[in-house]
């Protein structure tokens, strides 16, 4: 293989081969989905330009920088603290340091990726609940930094995730099996970084409702407890409020619970409430929810990052199990008139 | 000043001058509390050994590594996510990367400090709610890494903090002014890293109670909501339960609230509950509390770290303001018999 040339870039290879950056990336990594003749053309272009695939690999096998970057949209939400704890602990075991970047939104991601080629200060990147597009992933490829996705499944990329759709489907069936026929789903529209899991959860809810032949009711609103409180207000002011509310996340469910409590509407007698996540406050609030293993997800992500440094061509997908935790906030529906009559 | 010698260490200077490491550190930094003749002896020893104070400063002024380490006991609690967000945002502005180490306990701190001389991979360390002892601080001095303490006031060290005692005194007076004469304080014994603020808050409570001539009642238990729930159980099983509970933190207060809710004891009619922190769930729970500016504290810590890199001799102390937020969980006491009678 030709010697490394610091001047040839992946984009030069793409130009010469007449393909996109992501195709170059896939072809050189040996990922599936690239036609043999395209792969050959890319490899020839890379050889002619002295662009060396193992430029990436060479530094990486040894863990050149000893650091892994974790990109998070925000640091405040409960989810990220728990996931970072899992990542950090596992990285320490591999003697790797954890750099944390709070990118905030996609502009922050662009800024980070824009600086990365100059910095080259990490061996791998862990993207925590962030939807990177093909172009952004190509930047990471160009710098030779493998990326691991957490909490979302990305084809041809190392990732660790849960089956959000299946979990939401089961959870919805739990409410249907209790006898509920009017079940609202509260979705957050502005939950930056969580778009993938949010969409999957809605899908699972819709599937279970369709299976049961029951009309779905999806409310799209703000994220967090505030979003849940607003959604509860809207649902309670309907001519026929639902008898159960399935909230996209426990954060949202907490806002729902609060409004019901203030209104004197008993949970689960008047209204069942179901969350998703098993937030560290969920047990205290006796909230039925879908538990996902956030800390383990972080630990697996760190392991995948370590493995990716050794072998960037490997793109394992790890699916972790969820559990429906039935607590005191879900039960069978009572007569709809009770909602009007209140909490006697 | 003599040229830098990579072989002379701060401990050599301490041996030659016949003083402790921390005295060497203080003397060479020009910090107060060192007798003039001791300072002179240390400076002579340093010169004879070609130990150069500016060995530390030289690399640091330019921000040699471009990284700042943040040591946190744990990553899960709400407080740390918010503080890290404040730190990370401010460090980005200064073009510094944030390394995060979850040290867990003091053994983790020792491990980190033990490796630091080999790593030398940061320009400054921010200790987030961690009590480092003199010996541990001396290790940082020896490596030439300035340290900034967050959420605790350390003499002769850069630190950013609130006046926990004054805030707890005011908050206790709020309950006394409402007419409460039986006010319990719930303290967490196992809140690793928060010992300083915990002790200060108890002191403030005790002072206000003494001023008012009222007997203090301090319960020491577990941390978090679980600790609050256990404490509430104990208080409610007394012959004469208090009419108000002041919890060391909102986390603890949430456990108290939950037990009261389950027991059908109305807040604030039967029992007033007061927290501390303004946790992001506090508003939702309508919890009266002492708000501390956690994100701003992080931002100030990052600024102090940047300044310490430029001038390690500076040891600014920044005190941030707190605010008592009176919400719906505190009100005047009702007849004690109501507690027995329940929630009518």
Short mmCIF file of N, CA, C and O in Angstrom, two decimals, chain A residues 108-228:
data_model
loop_
_atom_site.label_atom_id
_atom_site.label_comp_id
_atom_site.label_asym_id
_atom_site.label_seq_id
_atom_site.Cartn_x
_atom_site.Cartn_y
_atom_site.Cartn_z
N UNK A 108 -24.29 23.34 16.56
CA UNK A 108 -23.18 22.97 17.42
C UNK A 108 -22.43 21.76 16.88
O UNK A 108 -21.22 21.68 16.98
N UNK A 109 -23.17 20.83 16.30
CA UNK A 109 -22.54 19.65 15.70
C UNK A 109 -21.64 20.08 14.54
O UNK A 109 -20.50 19.65 14.42
N UNK A 110 -22.18 20.96 13.69
CA UNK A 110 -21.40 21.43 12.55
C UNK A 110 -20.12 22.13 13.00
O UNK A 110 -19.05 21.94 12.42
N UNK A 111 -20.25 22.94 14.04
CA UNK A 111 -19.09 23.66 14.56
C UNK A 111 -18.05 22.67 15.05
O UNK A 111 -16.86 22.79 14.74
N UNK A 112 -18.52 21.68 15.79
CA UNK A 112 -17.58 20.68 16.31
C UNK A 112 -16.89 19.94 15.17
O UNK A 112 -15.67 19.78 15.16
N UNK A 113 -17.68 19.49 14.20
CA UNK A 113 -17.12 18.72 13.10
C UNK A 113 -16.20 19.60 12.25
O UNK A 113 -15.21 19.12 11.70
N UNK A 114 -16.52 20.88 12.16
CA UNK A 114 -15.68 21.80 11.40
C UNK A 114 -14.29 21.92 11.99
O UNK A 114 -13.29 22.07 11.27
N UNK A 115 -14.23 21.84 13.33
CA UNK A 115 -12.94 22.02 13.99
C UNK A 115 -12.16 20.71 14.10
O UNK A 115 -10.95 20.71 14.27
N UNK A 116 -12.87 19.59 14.00
CA UNK A 116 -12.26 18.29 14.27
C UNK A 116 -11.03 18.00 13.43
O UNK A 116 -10.01 17.51 13.95
N UNK A 117 -11.06 18.29 12.11
CA UNK A 117 -9.88 17.97 11.30
C UNK A 117 -8.62 18.68 11.81
O UNK A 117 -7.53 18.15 11.70
N UNK A 118 -8.80 19.88 12.35
CA UNK A 118 -7.66 20.61 12.90
C UNK A 118 -7.23 20.03 14.24
O UNK A 118 -6.07 19.96 14.57
N UNK A 119 -8.20 19.61 15.01
CA UNK A 119 -7.90 19.12 16.35
C UNK A 119 -7.33 17.71 16.32
O UNK A 119 -6.33 17.44 16.94
N UNK A 120 -8.05 16.82 15.60
CA UNK A 120 -7.63 15.42 15.57
C UNK A 120 -7.25 14.94 16.97
O UNK A 120 -6.21 14.32 17.16
N UNK A 121 -8.10 15.25 17.90
CA UNK A 121 -7.70 15.04 19.29
C UNK A 121 -8.39 13.87 19.96
O UNK A 121 -8.33 13.72 21.16
N UNK A 122 -9.08 13.06 19.15
CA UNK A 122 -9.76 11.90 19.74
C UNK A 122 -9.57 10.67 18.85
O UNK A 122 -9.34 10.78 17.65
N UNK A 123 -9.71 9.51 19.49
CA UNK A 123 -9.62 8.24 18.75
C UNK A 123 -10.98 7.79 18.24
O UNK A 123 -11.05 6.98 17.31
N UNK A 124 -12.03 8.24 18.88
CA UNK A 124 -13.37 7.83 18.48
C UNK A 124 -14.37 8.86 19.00
O UNK A 124 -14.05 9.64 19.91
N UNK A 125 -15.53 8.86 18.39
CA UNK A 125 -16.60 9.76 18.81
C UNK A 125 -17.82 8.93 19.15
O UNK A 125 -18.17 7.99 18.42
N UNK A 126 -18.43 9.23 20.27
CA UNK A 126 -19.71 8.61 20.64
C UNK A 126 -20.79 9.68 20.51
O UNK A 126 -20.70 10.73 21.14
N UNK A 127 -21.75 9.42 19.65
CA UNK A 127 -22.86 10.37 19.44
C UNK A 127 -24.05 9.92 20.26
O UNK A 127 -24.63 8.88 20.01
N UNK A 128 -24.39 10.72 21.26
CA UNK A 128 -25.40 10.34 22.24
C UNK A 128 -26.74 10.97 21.86
O UNK A 128 -26.92 12.17 21.99
N UNK A 129 -27.65 10.15 21.33
CA UNK A 129 -28.97 10.64 20.94
C UNK A 129 -28.88 11.84 20.01
O UNK A 129 -29.54 12.85 20.19
N UNK A 130 -28.02 11.74 19.03
CA UNK A 130 -27.85 12.81 18.04
C UNK A 130 -28.06 12.21 16.66
O UNK A 130 -27.45 11.19 16.34
N UNK A 131 -28.88 12.86 15.87
CA UNK A 131 -29.06 12.39 14.50
C UNK A 131 -28.05 13.09 13.59
O UNK A 131 -28.24 14.25 13.24
N UNK A 132 -26.97 12.40 13.24
CA UNK A 132 -26.01 12.96 12.29
C UNK A 132 -26.43 12.54 10.88
O UNK A 132 -26.85 11.41 10.67
N UNK A 133 -26.30 13.45 9.92
CA UNK A 133 -26.64 13.05 8.55
C UNK A 133 -25.40 12.47 7.86
O UNK A 133 -24.29 12.48 8.41
N UNK A 134 -25.59 11.99 6.65
CA UNK A 134 -24.51 11.31 5.92
C UNK A 134 -23.29 12.20 5.75
O UNK A 134 -22.15 11.77 5.87
N UNK A 135 -23.55 13.49 5.47
CA UNK A 135 -22.46 14.43 5.26
C UNK A 135 -21.63 14.59 6.54
O UNK A 135 -20.40 14.62 6.51
N UNK A 136 -22.33 14.65 7.68
CA UNK A 136 -21.63 14.83 8.94
C UNK A 136 -20.82 13.58 9.30
O UNK A 136 -19.71 13.68 9.82
N UNK A 137 -21.41 12.43 9.00
CA UNK A 137 -20.69 11.19 9.26
C UNK A 137 -19.46 11.12 8.36
O UNK A 137 -18.39 10.65 8.78
N UNK A 138 -19.59 11.62 7.13
CA UNK A 138 -18.46 11.59 6.20
C UNK A 138 -17.29 12.43 6.73
O UNK A 138 -16.12 12.09 6.50
N UNK A 139 -17.59 13.51 7.42
CA UNK A 139 -16.52 14.33 8.01
C UNK A 139 -15.73 13.49 9.00
O UNK A 139 -14.49 13.48 9.00
N UNK A 140 -16.44 12.74 9.83
CA UNK A 140 -15.77 11.88 10.81
C UNK A 140 -14.93 10.83 10.08
O UNK A 140 -13.81 10.53 10.48
N UNK A 141 -15.47 10.28 9.00
CA UNK A 141 -14.73 9.29 8.23
C UNK A 141 -13.43 9.89 7.69
O UNK A 141 -12.37 9.29 7.74
N UNK A 142 -13.56 11.11 7.19
CA UNK A 142 -12.40 11.75 6.57
C UNK A 142 -11.28 11.95 7.59
O UNK A 142 -10.11 11.79 7.28
N UNK A 143 -11.65 12.30 8.78
CA UNK A 143 -10.65 12.51 9.82
C UNK A 143 -10.16 11.16 10.35
O UNK A 143 -9.18 11.08 11.08
N UNK A 144 -10.84 10.11 9.95
CA UNK A 144 -10.42 8.79 10.41
C UNK A 144 -10.84 8.49 11.82
O UNK A 144 -10.18 7.76 12.54
N UNK A 145 -11.97 9.04 12.22
CA UNK A 145 -12.46 8.82 13.57
C UNK A 145 -13.73 7.98 13.52
O UNK A 145 -14.73 8.44 12.98
N UNK A 146 -13.69 6.76 14.05
CA UNK A 146 -14.91 5.96 14.05
C UNK A 146 -15.94 6.56 14.99
O UNK A 146 -15.60 7.21 15.97
N UNK A 147 -17.22 6.34 14.64
CA UNK A 147 -18.30 6.91 15.45
C UNK A 147 -19.22 5.79 15.92
O UNK A 147 -19.47 4.83 15.20
N UNK A 148 -19.65 5.91 17.15
CA UNK A 148 -20.60 4.96 17.73
C UNK A 148 -21.87 5.73 18.08
O UNK A 148 -21.80 6.78 18.73
N UNK A 149 -23.00 5.22 17.64
CA UNK A 149 -24.27 5.88 17.92
C UNK A 149 -24.95 5.23 19.12
O UNK A 149 -25.03 4.02 19.21
N UNK A 150 -25.43 6.07 20.01
CA UNK A 150 -26.12 5.58 21.19
C UNK A 150 -27.57 6.00 21.12
O UNK A 150 -27.87 7.16 20.84
N UNK A 151 -28.46 5.04 21.37
CA UNK A 151 -29.89 5.31 21.43
C UNK A 151 -30.48 5.52 20.04
O UNK A 151 -31.52 6.14 19.91
N UNK A 152 -29.80 5.05 19.03
CA UNK A 152 -30.42 4.99 17.71
C UNK A 152 -29.66 4.00 16.85
O UNK A 152 -28.45 3.82 16.99
N UNK A 153 -30.42 3.36 15.96
CA UNK A 153 -29.85 2.36 15.09
C UNK A 153 -29.54 3.00 13.75
O UNK A 153 -30.41 3.50 13.06
N UNK A 154 -28.25 2.99 13.38
CA UNK A 154 -27.82 3.57 12.12
C UNK A 154 -27.21 2.44 11.30
O UNK A 154 -26.26 1.80 11.74
N UNK A 155 -27.74 2.20 10.09
CA UNK A 155 -27.19 1.11 9.27
C UNK A 155 -25.71 1.38 8.97
O UNK A 155 -25.32 2.53 8.79
N UNK A 156 -24.95 0.34 8.96
CA UNK A 156 -23.52 0.42 8.61
C UNK A 156 -22.70 1.24 9.60
O UNK A 156 -21.57 1.64 9.28
N UNK A 157 -23.23 1.51 10.77
CA UNK A 157 -22.48 2.20 11.80
C UNK A 157 -22.61 1.44 13.10
O UNK A 157 -23.68 0.86 13.37
N UNK A 158 -21.55 1.47 13.90
CA UNK A 158 -21.65 0.86 15.22
C UNK A 158 -22.72 1.61 16.01
O UNK A 158 -22.73 2.84 16.03
N UNK A 159 -23.62 0.87 16.63
CA UNK A 159 -24.64 1.55 17.41
C UNK A 159 -25.21 0.65 18.49
O UNK A 159 -25.17 -0.58 18.38
N UNK A 160 -25.71 1.25 19.51
CA UNK A 160 -26.35 0.53 20.61
C UNK A 160 -27.68 1.22 20.87
O UNK A 160 -27.75 2.45 20.93
N UNK A 161 -28.73 0.44 21.02
CA UNK A 161 -30.07 1.01 21.04
C UNK A 161 -31.04 0.01 21.65
O UNK A 161 -30.68 -1.14 21.91
N UNK A 162 -32.26 0.48 21.87
CA UNK A 162 -33.34 -0.42 22.26
C UNK A 162 -34.34 -0.43 21.10
O UNK A 162 -34.29 0.42 20.22
N UNK A 163 -35.25 -1.40 21.12
CA UNK A 163 -36.30 -1.44 20.11
C UNK A 163 -37.47 -0.60 20.63
O UNK A 163 -38.40 -1.11 21.26
N UNK A 164 -37.39 0.70 20.36
CA UNK A 164 -38.41 1.63 20.87
C UNK A 164 -39.81 1.27 20.39
O UNK A 164 -40.78 1.36 21.16
N UNK A 165 -39.92 0.88 19.12
CA UNK A 165 -41.24 0.59 18.56
C UNK A 165 -41.86 -0.62 19.26
O UNK A 165 -43.02 -0.58 19.67
N UNK A 166 -41.09 -1.69 19.40
CA UNK A 166 -41.62 -2.89 20.04
C UNK A 166 -41.99 -2.61 21.49
O UNK A 166 -43.03 -3.09 21.99
N UNK A 167 -41.17 -1.83 22.18
CA UNK A 167 -41.45 -1.52 23.58
C UNK A 167 -42.72 -0.70 23.71
O UNK A 167 -43.56 -0.95 24.59
N UNK A 168 -42.89 0.29 22.82
CA UNK A 168 -44.09 1.13 22.88
C UNK A 168 -45.33 0.33 22.50
O UNK A 168 -46.42 0.54 23.04
N UNK A 169 -45.16 -0.63 21.57
CA UNK A 169 -46.26 -1.49 21.17
C UNK A 169 -46.73 -2.33 22.38
O UNK A 169 -47.92 -2.39 22.69
N UNK A 170 -45.78 -2.94 23.08
CA UNK A 170 -46.13 -3.74 24.26
C UNK A 170 -46.79 -2.90 25.33
O UNK A 170 -47.78 -3.31 25.95
N UNK A 171 -46.24 -1.73 25.55
CA UNK A 171 -46.78 -0.87 26.61
C UNK A 171 -48.21 -0.44 26.28
O UNK A 171 -49.08 -0.42 27.15
N UNK A 172 -48.45 -0.15 25.00
CA UNK A 172 -49.81 0.22 24.58
C UNK A 172 -50.76 -0.96 24.77
O UNK A 172 -51.90 -0.80 25.21
N UNK A 173 -50.26 -2.15 24.45
CA UNK A 173 -51.10 -3.35 24.64
C UNK A 173 -51.46 -3.53 26.11
O UNK A 173 -52.56 -3.99 26.44
N UNK A 174 -50.54 -3.19 27.01
CA UNK A 174 -50.83 -3.27 28.44
C UNK A 174 -52.07 -2.43 28.76
O UNK A 174 -52.99 -2.88 29.46
N UNK A 175 -52.14 -1.20 28.21
CA UNK A 175 -53.30 -0.33 28.46
C UNK A 175 -54.56 -0.89 27.80
O UNK A 175 -55.64 -0.87 28.39
N UNK A 176 -54.40 -1.42 26.58
CA UNK A 176 -55.54 -2.02 25.88
C UNK A 176 -56.06 -3.23 26.66
O UNK A 176 -57.27 -3.41 26.84
N UNK A 177 -55.15 -4.06 27.14
CA UNK A 177 -55.53 -5.26 27.88
C UNK A 177 -56.24 -4.94 29.19
O UNK A 177 -57.01 -5.74 29.72
N UNK A 178 -55.94 -3.74 29.75
CA UNK A 178 -56.62 -3.32 30.98
C UNK A 178 -58.06 -2.92 30.69
O UNK A 178 -58.85 -2.73 31.62
N UNK A 179 -58.38 -2.74 29.39
CA UNK A 179 -59.74 -2.38 29.02
C UNK A 179 -59.90 -0.97 28.48
O UNK A 179 -61.01 -0.54 28.16
N UNK A 180 -58.78 -0.23 28.38
CA UNK A 180 -58.87 1.13 27.85
C UNK A 180 -59.14 1.10 26.35
O UNK A 180 -58.56 0.29 25.62
N UNK A 181 -60.02 1.98 25.91
CA UNK A 181 -60.28 2.11 24.47
C UNK A 181 -60.03 3.54 24.00
O UNK A 181 -60.07 3.82 22.81
N UNK A 182 -59.80 4.43 24.96
CA UNK A 182 -59.47 5.81 24.60
C UNK A 182 -58.11 6.15 25.24
O UNK A 182 -58.03 6.49 26.43
N UNK A 183 -57.07 5.98 24.44
CA UNK A 183 -55.69 6.13 24.94
C UNK A 183 -54.99 7.20 24.11
O UNK A 183 -54.85 7.04 22.90
N UNK A 184 -54.56 8.27 24.76
CA UNK A 184 -53.84 9.33 24.04
C UNK A 184 -52.33 9.12 24.17
O UNK A 184 -51.85 8.64 25.20
N UNK A 185 -51.61 9.46 23.11
CA UNK A 185 -50.15 9.42 23.16
C UNK A 185 -49.63 10.85 23.09
O UNK A 185 -50.04 11.62 22.22
N UNK A 186 -48.75 11.21 24.02
CA UNK A 186 -48.21 12.57 24.04
C UNK A 186 -46.77 12.54 23.53
O UNK A 186 -45.89 11.94 24.15
N UNK A 187 -46.56 13.18 22.38
CA UNK A 187 -45.24 13.19 21.75
C UNK A 187 -44.62 14.58 21.87
O UNK A 187 -45.32 15.59 21.86
N UNK A 188 -43.28 14.62 21.98
CA UNK A 188 -42.58 15.91 22.06
C UNK A 188 -41.99 16.25 20.71
O UNK A 188 -41.28 15.44 20.12
N UNK A 189 -42.29 17.43 20.23
CA UNK A 189 -41.81 17.83 18.91
C UNK A 189 -40.42 18.44 18.98
O UNK A 189 -39.63 18.34 18.06
N UNK A 190 -40.09 19.08 20.11
CA UNK A 190 -38.85 19.85 20.17
C UNK A 190 -37.75 19.14 20.96
O UNK A 190 -36.86 19.76 21.49
N UNK A 191 -37.86 17.81 21.06
CA UNK A 191 -36.88 17.07 21.86
C UNK A 191 -35.61 16.84 21.05
O UNK A 191 -35.36 15.75 20.58
N UNK A 192 -34.84 17.90 20.89
CA UNK A 192 -33.62 17.84 20.09
C UNK A 192 -32.80 16.60 20.41
O UNK A 192 -32.47 16.34 21.55
N UNK A 193 -32.49 15.87 19.38
CA UNK A 193 -31.64 14.71 19.56
C UNK A 193 -32.41 13.42 19.75
O UNK A 193 -31.88 12.35 19.57
N UNK A 194 -33.68 13.54 20.14
CA UNK A 194 -34.44 12.33 20.41
C UNK A 194 -35.42 12.00 19.28
O UNK A 194 -36.33 11.21 19.46
N UNK A 195 -35.27 12.62 18.14
CA UNK A 195 -36.25 12.46 17.06
C UNK A 195 -36.43 10.98 16.69
O UNK A 195 -37.53 10.52 16.48
N UNK A 196 -35.33 10.26 16.61
CA UNK A 196 -35.41 8.88 16.17
C UNK A 196 -36.25 8.04 17.13
O UNK A 196 -37.22 7.39 16.74
N UNK A 197 -35.90 8.08 18.42
CA UNK A 197 -36.64 7.26 19.37
C UNK A 197 -38.07 7.75 19.50
O UNK A 197 -39.00 6.95 19.68
N UNK A 198 -38.27 9.05 19.42
CA UNK A 198 -39.63 9.60 19.50
C UNK A 198 -40.50 9.05 18.37
O UNK A 198 -41.61 8.57 18.61
N UNK A 199 -39.99 9.08 17.16
CA UNK A 199 -40.75 8.59 16.01
C UNK A 199 -41.04 7.09 16.15
O UNK A 199 -42.14 6.62 15.86
N UNK A 200 -40.05 6.34 16.63
CA UNK A 200 -40.23 4.90 16.80
C UNK A 200 -41.31 4.59 17.84
O UNK A 200 -42.09 3.65 17.69
N UNK A 201 -41.32 5.36 18.91
CA UNK A 201 -42.31 5.10 19.96
C UNK A 201 -43.72 5.38 19.46
O UNK A 201 -44.65 4.64 19.75
N UNK A 202 -43.88 6.47 18.72
CA UNK A 202 -45.20 6.76 18.15
C UNK A 202 -45.62 5.63 17.22
O UNK A 202 -46.78 5.18 17.24
N UNK A 203 -44.69 5.15 16.42
CA UNK A 203 -45.00 4.05 15.51
C UNK A 203 -45.51 2.82 16.26
O UNK A 203 -46.49 2.20 15.86
N UNK A 204 -44.83 2.47 17.32
CA UNK A 204 -45.23 1.31 18.11
C UNK A 204 -46.63 1.48 18.69
O UNK A 204 -47.45 0.55 18.68
N UNK A 205 -46.89 2.69 19.20
CA UNK A 205 -48.22 2.99 19.74
C UNK A 205 -49.28 2.83 18.65
O UNK A 205 -50.31 2.18 18.84
N UNK A 206 -49.02 3.42 17.48
CA UNK A 206 -49.99 3.37 16.39
C UNK A 206 -50.25 1.92 15.95
O UNK A 206 -51.39 1.53 15.67
N UNK A 207 -49.19 1.12 15.91
CA UNK A 207 -49.35 -0.28 15.50
C UNK A 207 -50.27 -1.04 16.45
O UNK A 207 -51.18 -1.76 16.01
N UNK A 208 -50.03 -0.87 17.76
CA UNK A 208 -50.85 -1.59 18.73
C UNK A 208 -52.30 -1.13 18.67
O UNK A 208 -53.23 -1.94 18.79
N UNK A 209 -52.50 0.17 18.48
CA UNK A 209 -53.86 0.70 18.39
C UNK A 209 -54.56 0.16 17.14
O UNK A 209 -55.74 -0.21 17.18
N UNK A 210 -53.81 0.10 16.03
CA UNK A 210 -54.38 -0.40 14.77
C UNK A 210 -54.75 -1.88 14.92
O UNK A 210 -55.84 -2.31 14.52
N UNK A 211 -53.86 -2.65 15.53
CA UNK A 211 -54.11 -4.08 15.80
C UNK A 211 -55.43 -4.27 16.54
O UNK A 211 -56.20 -5.19 16.27
N UNK A 212 -55.67 -3.37 17.53
CA UNK A 212 -56.86 -3.49 18.37
C UNK A 212 -58.07 -2.83 17.74
O UNK A 212 -59.17 -2.87 18.29
N UNK A 213 -57.85 -2.18 16.59
CA UNK A 213 -58.96 -1.51 15.92
C UNK A 213 -59.44 -0.28 16.66
O UNK A 213 -60.62 0.08 16.61
N UNK A 214 -58.55 0.34 17.40
CA UNK A 214 -58.91 1.53 18.19
C UNK A 214 -58.25 2.77 17.56
O UNK A 214 -57.11 2.72 17.13
N UNK A 215 -58.97 3.88 17.55
CA UNK A 215 -58.48 5.10 16.93
C UNK A 215 -57.32 5.69 17.77
O UNK A 215 -57.46 5.91 18.97
N UNK A 216 -56.19 5.95 17.12
CA UNK A 216 -55.08 6.58 17.85
C UNK A 216 -55.34 8.07 18.06
O UNK A 216 -56.02 8.70 17.26
N UNK A 217 -54.82 8.60 19.16
CA UNK A 217 -54.92 10.05 19.44
C UNK A 217 -53.52 10.52 19.81
O UNK A 217 -53.09 10.31 20.94
N UNK A 218 -52.84 11.14 18.86
CA UNK A 218 -51.47 11.60 19.13
C UNK A 218 -51.45 13.11 19.29
O UNK A 218 -51.90 13.84 18.41
N UNK A 219 -50.97 13.57 20.44
CA UNK A 219 -50.78 15.00 20.67
C UNK A 219 -49.31 15.32 20.52
O UNK A 219 -48.47 14.69 21.17
N UNK A 220 -48.98 16.31 19.71
CA UNK A 220 -47.58 16.71 19.55
C UNK A 220 -47.39 18.06 20.22
O UNK A 220 -48.09 19.02 19.91
N UNK A 221 -46.47 18.11 21.18
CA UNK A 221 -46.28 19.37 21.90
C UNK A 221 -44.84 19.57 22.35
O UNK A 221 -43.93 18.98 21.76
N UNK A 222 -44.68 20.36 23.39
CA UNK A 222 -43.34 20.64 23.91
C UNK A 222 -42.78 19.43 24.65
O UNK A 222 -43.51 18.50 24.98
N UNK A 223 -41.49 19.45 24.91
CA UNK A 223 -40.87 18.34 25.63
C UNK A 223 -40.89 18.61 27.13
O UNK A 223 -41.24 19.70 27.58
N UNK A 224 -40.52 17.60 27.88
CA UNK A 224 -40.36 17.76 29.32
C UNK A 224 -41.68 17.87 30.07
O UNK A 224 -42.77 17.78 29.50
N UNK A 225 -41.58 18.08 31.40
CA UNK A 225 -42.77 18.19 32.24
C UNK A 225 -43.72 19.28 31.75
O UNK A 225 -44.95 19.12 31.79
N UNK A 226 -43.17 20.38 31.26
CA UNK A 226 -44.01 21.47 30.77
C UNK A 226 -44.88 20.99 29.60
O UNK A 226 -46.07 21.29 29.54
N UNK A 227 -44.26 20.23 28.70
CA UNK A 227 -45.02 19.69 27.58
C UNK A 227 -46.12 18.77 28.05
O UNK A 227 -47.25 18.80 27.54
N UNK A 228 -45.80 17.94 29.06
CA UNK A 228 -46.80 17.03 29.61
C UNK A 228 -47.95 17.77 30.26
O UNK A 228 -49.12 17.38 30.11
#
